[in-house]
mmCIF file of N, CA and C in Angstrom:
data_model
loop_
_atom_site.group_PDB
_atom_site.id
_atom_site.type_symbol
_atom_site.label_atom_id
_atom_site.label_comp_id
_atom_site.label_asym_id
_atom_site.label_seq_id
_atom_site.Cartn_x
_atom_site.Cartn_y
_atom_site.Cartn_z
ATOM 1 N N LEU X 83 0.839 -1.393 0.049
ATOM 2 C CA LEU X 83 0.174 0.205 -0.288
ATOM 3 C C LEU X 83 0.955 0.916 -0.529
ATOM 4 N N GLN X 84 1.861 1.789 0.931
ATOM 5 C CA GLN X 84 3.211 2.101 0.756
ATOM 6 C C GLN X 84 3.034 3.343 -0.818
ATOM 7 N N GLY X 85 3.470 2.448 -1.702
ATOM 8 C CA GLY X 85 4.250 2.752 -3.022
ATOM 9 C C GLY X 85 2.346 2.897 -3.880
ATOM 10 N N LEU X 86 1.171 3.044 -3.054
ATOM 11 C CA LEU X 86 -0.023 3.886 -3.684
ATOM 12 C C LEU X 86 -1.195 4.645 -3.280
ATOM 13 N N VAL X 87 0.181 5.510 -2.484
ATOM 14 C CA VAL X 87 -0.174 6.724 -1.688
ATOM 15 C C VAL X 87 0.195 7.581 -1.864
ATOM 16 N N ALA X 88 0.488 8.877 -2.973
ATOM 17 C CA ALA X 88 0.513 9.328 -2.858
ATOM 18 C C ALA X 88 1.146 10.244 -2.376
ATOM 19 N N SER X 89 0.999 10.639 -0.984
ATOM 20 C CA SER X 89 1.497 11.150 0.103
ATOM 21 C C SER X 89 1.417 10.663 1.819
ATOM 22 N N PRO X 90 1.695 11.324 2.421
ATOM 23 C CA PRO X 90 1.829 10.965 4.201
ATOM 24 C C PRO X 90 -0.219 11.683 4.741
ATOM 25 N N GLY X 91 0.359 13.195 4.025
ATOM 26 C CA GLY X 91 -0.736 13.380 4.649
ATOM 27 C C GLY X 91 -2.546 13.724 3.508
ATOM 28 N N GLN X 92 -2.127 12.372 2.524
ATOM 29 C CA GLN X 92 -3.681 11.981 2.114
ATOM 30 C C GLN X 92 -4.823 11.013 2.874
ATOM 31 N N PRO X 93 -5.476 11.239 3.421
ATOM 32 C CA PRO X 93 -5.886 10.940 4.177
ATOM 33 C C PRO X 93 -7.162 9.376 2.959
ATOM 34 N N LEU X 94 -6.797 8.468 3.922
ATOM 35 C CA LEU X 94 -7.081 7.132 3.642
ATOM 36 C C LEU X 94 -8.128 7.011 4.200
ATOM 37 N N LYS X 95 -9.163 6.036 4.007
ATOM 38 C CA LYS X 95 -10.175 4.972 4.769
ATOM 39 C C LYS X 95 -11.402 4.005 4.790
ATOM 40 N N VAL X 96 -11.452 3.582 5.351
ATOM 41 C CA VAL X 96 -12.663 2.017 5.188
ATOM 42 C C VAL X 96 -12.830 1.906 3.834
ATOM 43 N N GLY X 97 -12.991 1.877 3.223
ATOM 44 C CA GLY X 97 -13.069 0.933 1.582
ATOM 45 C C GLY X 97 -13.042 2.097 0.406
ATOM 46 N N ASP X 98 -11.424 2.921 0.504
ATOM 47 C CA ASP X 98 -10.544 2.709 -0.277
ATOM 48 C C ASP X 98 -10.623 1.770 -0.714
ATOM 49 N N ARG X 99 -9.736 1.760 -2.254
ATOM 50 C CA ARG X 99 -8.787 1.416 -3.581
ATOM 51 C C ARG X 99 -8.388 1.522 -3.946
ATOM 52 N N ARG X 100 -6.708 0.615 -3.973
ATOM 53 C CA ARG X 100 -5.780 1.397 -4.975
ATOM 54 C C ARG X 100 -5.809 0.502 -5.731
ATOM 55 N N TYR X 101 -5.329 0.954 -6.814
ATOM 56 C CA TYR X 101 -4.588 0.210 -8.058
ATOM 57 C C TYR X 101 -3.261 0.010 -8.240
ATOM 58 N N ALA X 102 -2.976 -1.009 -9.370
ATOM 59 C CA ALA X 102 -1.718 -1.238 -9.543
ATOM 60 C C ALA X 102 -1.280 -2.198 -10.351
ATOM 61 N N GLY X 103 -1.577 -1.872 -11.954
ATOM 62 C CA GLY X 103 -1.655 -2.738 -12.963
ATOM 63 C C GLY X 103 -3.159 -3.698 -12.605
ATOM 64 N N ASP X 104 -2.664 -5.461 -12.283
ATOM 65 C CA ASP X 104 -3.932 -6.505 -12.175
ATOM 66 C C ASP X 104 -4.109 -6.203 -10.617
ATOM 67 N N MET X 105 -3.800 -5.547 -9.652
ATOM 68 C CA MET X 105 -3.483 -5.504 -8.054
ATOM 69 C C MET X 105 -5.219 -4.554 -8.276
ATOM 70 N N ARG X 106 -5.639 -5.424 -6.752
ATOM 71 C CA ARG X 106 -6.943 -4.039 -6.731
ATOM 72 C C ARG X 106 -6.285 -4.086 -4.984
ATOM 73 N N VAL X 107 -5.909 -3.725 -3.793
ATOM 74 C CA VAL X 107 -5.605 -3.622 -2.945
ATOM 75 C C VAL X 107 -7.009 -2.198 -2.361
ATOM 76 N N THR X 108 -7.934 -3.183 -1.041
ATOM 77 C CA THR X 108 -8.689 -2.540 -0.621
ATOM 78 C C THR X 108 -8.771 -2.529 0.993
ATOM 79 N N ILE X 109 -8.828 -0.904 1.591
ATOM 80 C CA ILE X 109 -8.957 -0.775 2.859
ATOM 81 C C ILE X 109 -9.585 -1.179 3.942
ATOM 82 N N LEU X 110 -9.743 -1.891 4.743
ATOM 83 C CA LEU X 110 -10.869 -3.093 5.108
ATOM 84 C C LEU X 110 -11.216 -2.526 6.983
ATOM 85 N N ALA X 111 -10.173 -1.613 7.757
ATOM 86 C CA ALA X 111 -9.786 -1.276 8.761
ATOM 87 C C ALA X 111 -8.622 -0.382 8.792
ATOM 88 N N LEU X 112 -8.900 0.231 9.794
ATOM 89 C CA LEU X 112 -7.939 1.373 10.550
ATOM 90 C C LEU X 112 -7.736 0.958 11.715
ATOM 91 N N THR X 113 -6.507 1.476 12.369
ATOM 92 C CA THR X 113 -6.127 1.797 14.233
ATOM 93 C C THR X 113 -5.031 2.674 13.499
ATOM 94 N N GLU X 114 -5.662 3.501 14.744
ATOM 95 C CA GLU X 114 -5.356 5.042 14.977
ATOM 96 C C GLU X 114 -5.013 5.357 13.770
ATOM 97 N N ASN X 115 -6.476 5.946 12.014
ATOM 98 C CA ASN X 115 -5.998 6.056 11.250
ATOM 99 C C ASN X 115 -5.081 5.906 10.282
ATOM 100 N N ARG X 116 -4.915 4.517 10.625
ATOM 101 C CA ARG X 116 -3.585 3.700 9.622
ATOM 102 C C ARG X 116 -4.215 2.054 8.877
ATOM 103 N N PRO X 117 -4.109 2.053 7.819
ATOM 104 C CA PRO X 117 -4.381 0.713 7.558
ATOM 105 C C PRO X 117 -3.822 -0.061 8.962
ATOM 106 N N SER X 118 -4.909 -1.075 8.375
ATOM 107 C CA SER X 118 -4.572 -1.749 9.357
ATOM 108 C C SER X 118 -4.690 -3.586 9.022
ATOM 109 N N ARG X 119 -5.729 -3.104 8.067
ATOM 110 C CA ARG X 119 -6.620 -4.786 7.095
ATOM 111 C C ARG X 119 -6.404 -4.932 5.938
ATOM 112 N N LEU X 120 -6.373 -5.102 5.435
ATOM 113 C CA LEU X 120 -6.424 -5.040 3.838
ATOM 114 C C LEU X 120 -6.207 -6.118 3.309
ATOM 115 N N LEU X 121 -7.317 -5.926 2.216
ATOM 116 C CA LEU X 121 -8.057 -7.054 1.120
ATOM 117 C C LEU X 121 -6.912 -6.611 0.017
ATOM 118 N N VAL X 122 -5.980 -7.494 -0.791
ATOM 119 C CA VAL X 122 -5.330 -7.430 -2.090
ATOM 120 C C VAL X 122 -5.733 -8.636 -2.645
ATOM 121 N N GLU X 123 -6.782 -8.022 -4.092
ATOM 122 C CA GLU X 123 -6.702 -9.275 -4.680
ATOM 123 C C GLU X 123 -5.852 -8.879 -6.823
ATOM 124 N N PHE X 124 -5.486 -10.371 -6.813
ATOM 125 C CA PHE X 124 -5.638 -9.895 -8.146
ATOM 126 C C PHE X 124 -5.899 -10.374 -9.675
ATOM 127 N N PHE X 125 -6.455 -9.513 -11.434
ATOM 128 C CA PHE X 125 -6.981 -9.737 -11.786
ATOM 129 C C PHE X 125 -6.487 -10.963 -12.863
ATOM 130 N N ASP X 126 -5.191 -11.586 -12.323
ATOM 131 C CA ASP X 126 -3.947 -12.382 -13.364
ATOM 132 C C ASP X 126 -3.776 -13.348 -12.809
ATOM 133 N N ASP X 127 -4.434 -14.468 -12.581
ATOM 134 C CA ASP X 127 -4.626 -15.662 -11.712
ATOM 135 C C ASP X 127 -2.996 -16.226 -11.385
ATOM 136 N N GLY X 128 -2.569 -15.604 -12.336
ATOM 137 C CA GLY X 128 -0.638 -16.707 -12.041
ATOM 138 C C GLY X 128 0.420 -15.086 -12.205
ATOM 139 N N MET X 129 -0.097 -13.977 -11.958
ATOM 140 C CA MET X 129 0.669 -12.833 -10.959
ATOM 141 C C MET X 129 1.552 -13.529 -9.921
ATOM 142 N N PRO X 130 0.191 -13.182 -8.912
ATOM 143 C CA PRO X 130 1.083 -13.231 -7.613
ATOM 144 C C PRO X 130 2.734 -14.435 -7.226
ATOM 145 N N ASP X 131 1.926 -15.893 -8.544
ATOM 146 C CA ASP X 131 3.424 -16.744 -8.159
ATOM 147 C C ASP X 131 4.955 -16.077 -8.850
ATOM 148 N N ARG X 132 4.271 -14.935 -9.270
ATOM 149 C CA ARG X 132 5.686 -14.623 -10.596
ATOM 150 C C ARG X 132 6.287 -13.518 -9.643
ATOM 151 N N MET X 133 5.761 -12.719 -9.075
ATOM 152 C CA MET X 133 6.444 -10.867 -8.056
ATOM 153 C C MET X 133 6.908 -11.810 -7.357
ATOM 154 N N VAL X 134 7.802 -10.853 -6.758
ATOM 155 C CA VAL X 134 9.265 -11.137 -5.560
ATOM 156 C C VAL X 134 7.724 -10.391 -4.185
ATOM 157 N N TRP X 135 7.154 -10.395 -3.489
ATOM 158 C CA TRP X 135 7.231 -10.299 -2.201
ATOM 159 C C TRP X 135 8.215 -9.243 -1.532
ATOM 160 N N GLN X 136 8.434 -8.326 -0.836
ATOM 161 C CA GLN X 136 8.714 -7.206 -0.390
ATOM 162 C C GLN X 136 7.993 -6.642 1.058
ATOM 163 N N TYR X 137 8.705 -6.320 1.872
ATOM 164 C CA TYR X 137 8.280 -5.112 2.937
ATOM 165 C C TYR X 137 9.314 -4.338 3.467
ATOM 166 N N TYR X 138 9.502 -3.842 4.072
ATOM 167 C CA TYR X 138 10.274 -2.543 4.563
ATOM 168 C C TYR X 138 10.298 -2.664 5.872
ATOM 169 N N ASP X 139 11.508 -3.083 6.745
ATOM 170 C CA ASP X 139 11.709 -3.766 8.003
ATOM 171 C C ASP X 139 12.190 -2.029 8.505
ATOM 172 N N TRP X 140 11.493 -1.835 9.515
ATOM 173 C CA TRP X 140 11.782 0.228 9.894
ATOM 174 C C TRP X 140 13.191 -0.054 10.421
ATOM 175 N N ARG X 141 13.111 -1.665 11.334
ATOM 176 C CA ARG X 141 14.553 -1.239 12.519
ATOM 177 C C ARG X 141 15.865 -1.485 11.462
ATOM 178 N N LYS X 142 16.292 -1.860 10.189
ATOM 179 C CA LYS X 142 17.062 -2.283 9.290
ATOM 180 C C LYS X 142 16.984 -0.992 8.731
ATOM 181 N N ARG X 143 15.389 -0.966 8.246
ATOM 182 C CA ARG X 143 15.935 0.684 6.897
ATOM 183 C C ARG X 143 15.940 -0.260 5.650
ATOM 184 N N GLN X 144 15.750 -0.991 5.666
ATOM 185 C CA GLN X 144 15.194 -1.661 4.773
ATOM 186 C C GLN X 144 14.433 -2.415 3.446
ATOM 187 N N TYR X 145 14.062 -3.014 2.991
ATOM 188 C CA TYR X 145 13.064 -3.822 2.044
ATOM 189 C C TYR X 145 13.666 -5.206 1.874
ATOM 190 N N LEU X 146 13.295 -5.875 2.262
ATOM 191 C CA LEU X 146 13.315 -7.220 2.527
ATOM 192 C C LEU X 146 12.412 -8.256 2.327
ATOM 193 N N ALA X 147 13.016 -9.577 1.622
ATOM 194 C CA ALA X 147 11.911 -10.531 1.109
ATOM 195 C C ALA X 147 11.433 -11.023 1.830
ATOM 196 N N MET X 148 10.851 -11.616 1.375
ATOM 197 C CA MET X 148 9.553 -12.670 2.226
ATOM 198 C C MET X 148 8.556 -13.637 1.481
ATOM 199 N N PRO X 149 8.113 -14.531 1.819
ATOM 200 C CA PRO X 149 7.465 -15.538 1.152
ATOM 201 C C PRO X 149 6.102 -15.277 0.896
ATOM 202 N N ALA X 150 5.552 -14.969 -0.604
ATOM 203 C CA ALA X 150 4.017 -15.003 -0.772
ATOM 204 C C ALA X 150 2.752 -15.206 0.508
ATOM 205 N N PRO X 151 2.406 -14.567 0.616
ATOM 206 C CA PRO X 151 1.202 -14.827 1.732
ATOM 207 C C PRO X 151 0.314 -15.679 1.744
ATOM 208 N N ALA X 152 -0.232 -16.652 1.744
ATOM 209 C CA ALA X 152 -1.401 -17.985 1.588
ATOM 210 C C ALA X 152 -2.698 -16.853 1.116
ATOM 211 N N ILE X 153 -3.546 -17.580 -0.019
ATOM 212 C CA ILE X 153 -5.163 -16.954 0.303
ATOM 213 C C ILE X 153 -5.593 -17.344 2.075
ATOM 214 N N GLY X 154 -6.350 -16.255 2.176
ATOM 215 C CA GLY X 154 -7.188 -15.703 3.916
ATOM 216 C C GLY X 154 -6.032 -15.577 4.454
ATOM 217 N N GLU X 155 -4.545 -16.044 4.543
ATOM 218 C CA GLU X 155 -3.024 -15.765 5.493
ATOM 219 C C GLU X 155 -3.197 -14.262 6.374
ATOM 220 N N ILE X 156 -3.009 -13.762 7.779
ATOM 221 C CA ILE X 156 -2.895 -12.508 7.920
ATOM 222 C C ILE X 156 -1.538 -12.367 8.236
ATOM 223 N N VAL X 157 -0.866 -11.609 7.153
ATOM 224 C CA VAL X 157 0.740 -10.843 7.855
ATOM 225 C C VAL X 157 0.296 -9.260 8.314
ATOM 226 N N ARG X 158 1.137 -9.702 10.096
ATOM 227 C CA ARG X 158 1.266 -8.195 10.051
ATOM 228 C C ARG X 158 3.003 -7.448 10.041
ATOM 229 N N PHE X 159 2.767 -6.246 9.933
ATOM 230 C CA PHE X 159 4.068 -5.859 9.166
ATOM 231 C C PHE X 159 3.991 -3.957 10.419
ATOM 232 N N PRO X 160 5.382 -4.470 10.597
ATOM 233 C CA PRO X 160 5.729 -3.120 11.964
ATOM 234 C C PRO X 160 5.524 -2.050 11.653
ATOM 235 N N GLY X 161 5.506 -0.596 11.848
ATOM 236 C CA GLY X 161 5.517 0.105 11.143
ATOM 237 C C GLY X 161 6.737 1.539 11.645
ATOM 238 N N PRO X 162 6.633 1.982 10.914
ATOM 239 C CA PRO X 162 7.182 2.922 11.995
ATOM 240 C C PRO X 162 7.627 3.729 13.207
ATOM 241 N N PHE X 163 5.962 3.586 14.022
ATOM 242 C CA PHE X 163 4.769 4.040 14.977
ATOM 243 C C PHE X 163 4.953 3.434 16.213
ATOM 244 N N ASP X 164 5.897 1.605 15.775
ATOM 245 C CA ASP X 164 5.265 1.070 16.091
ATOM 246 C C ASP X 164 6.531 0.478 16.991
ATOM 247 N N LEU X 165 7.907 1.208 16.675
ATOM 248 C CA LEU X 165 9.295 0.611 17.167
ATOM 249 C C LEU X 165 9.141 1.236 19.104
ATOM 250 N N ALA X 166 8.573 2.360 18.817
ATOM 251 C CA ALA X 166 8.404 2.493 20.636
ATOM 252 C C ALA X 166 8.305 1.731 21.280
ATOM 253 N N ARG X 167 7.314 0.942 20.727
ATOM 254 C CA ARG X 167 6.294 -0.085 21.777
ATOM 255 C C ARG X 167 7.357 -0.605 22.506
#
């Protein structure tokens, strides 16, 4: 979702959708005004298997590879505000 939002000041709300190629991301829930639950959909059946999945590790300050999530799997990605916890 990070790459699909134009600026940090852009407010997001439940139901908002962002598109990138054959992928759609829908915001399902917010926690403290930040997306906390997303629905990621692909319109090309083979696309997720050909993608390189990565996330940003705020402690290491770099992108790291990760396995593709399984259908229905919930994956938590700590953000920069989680570092203080």
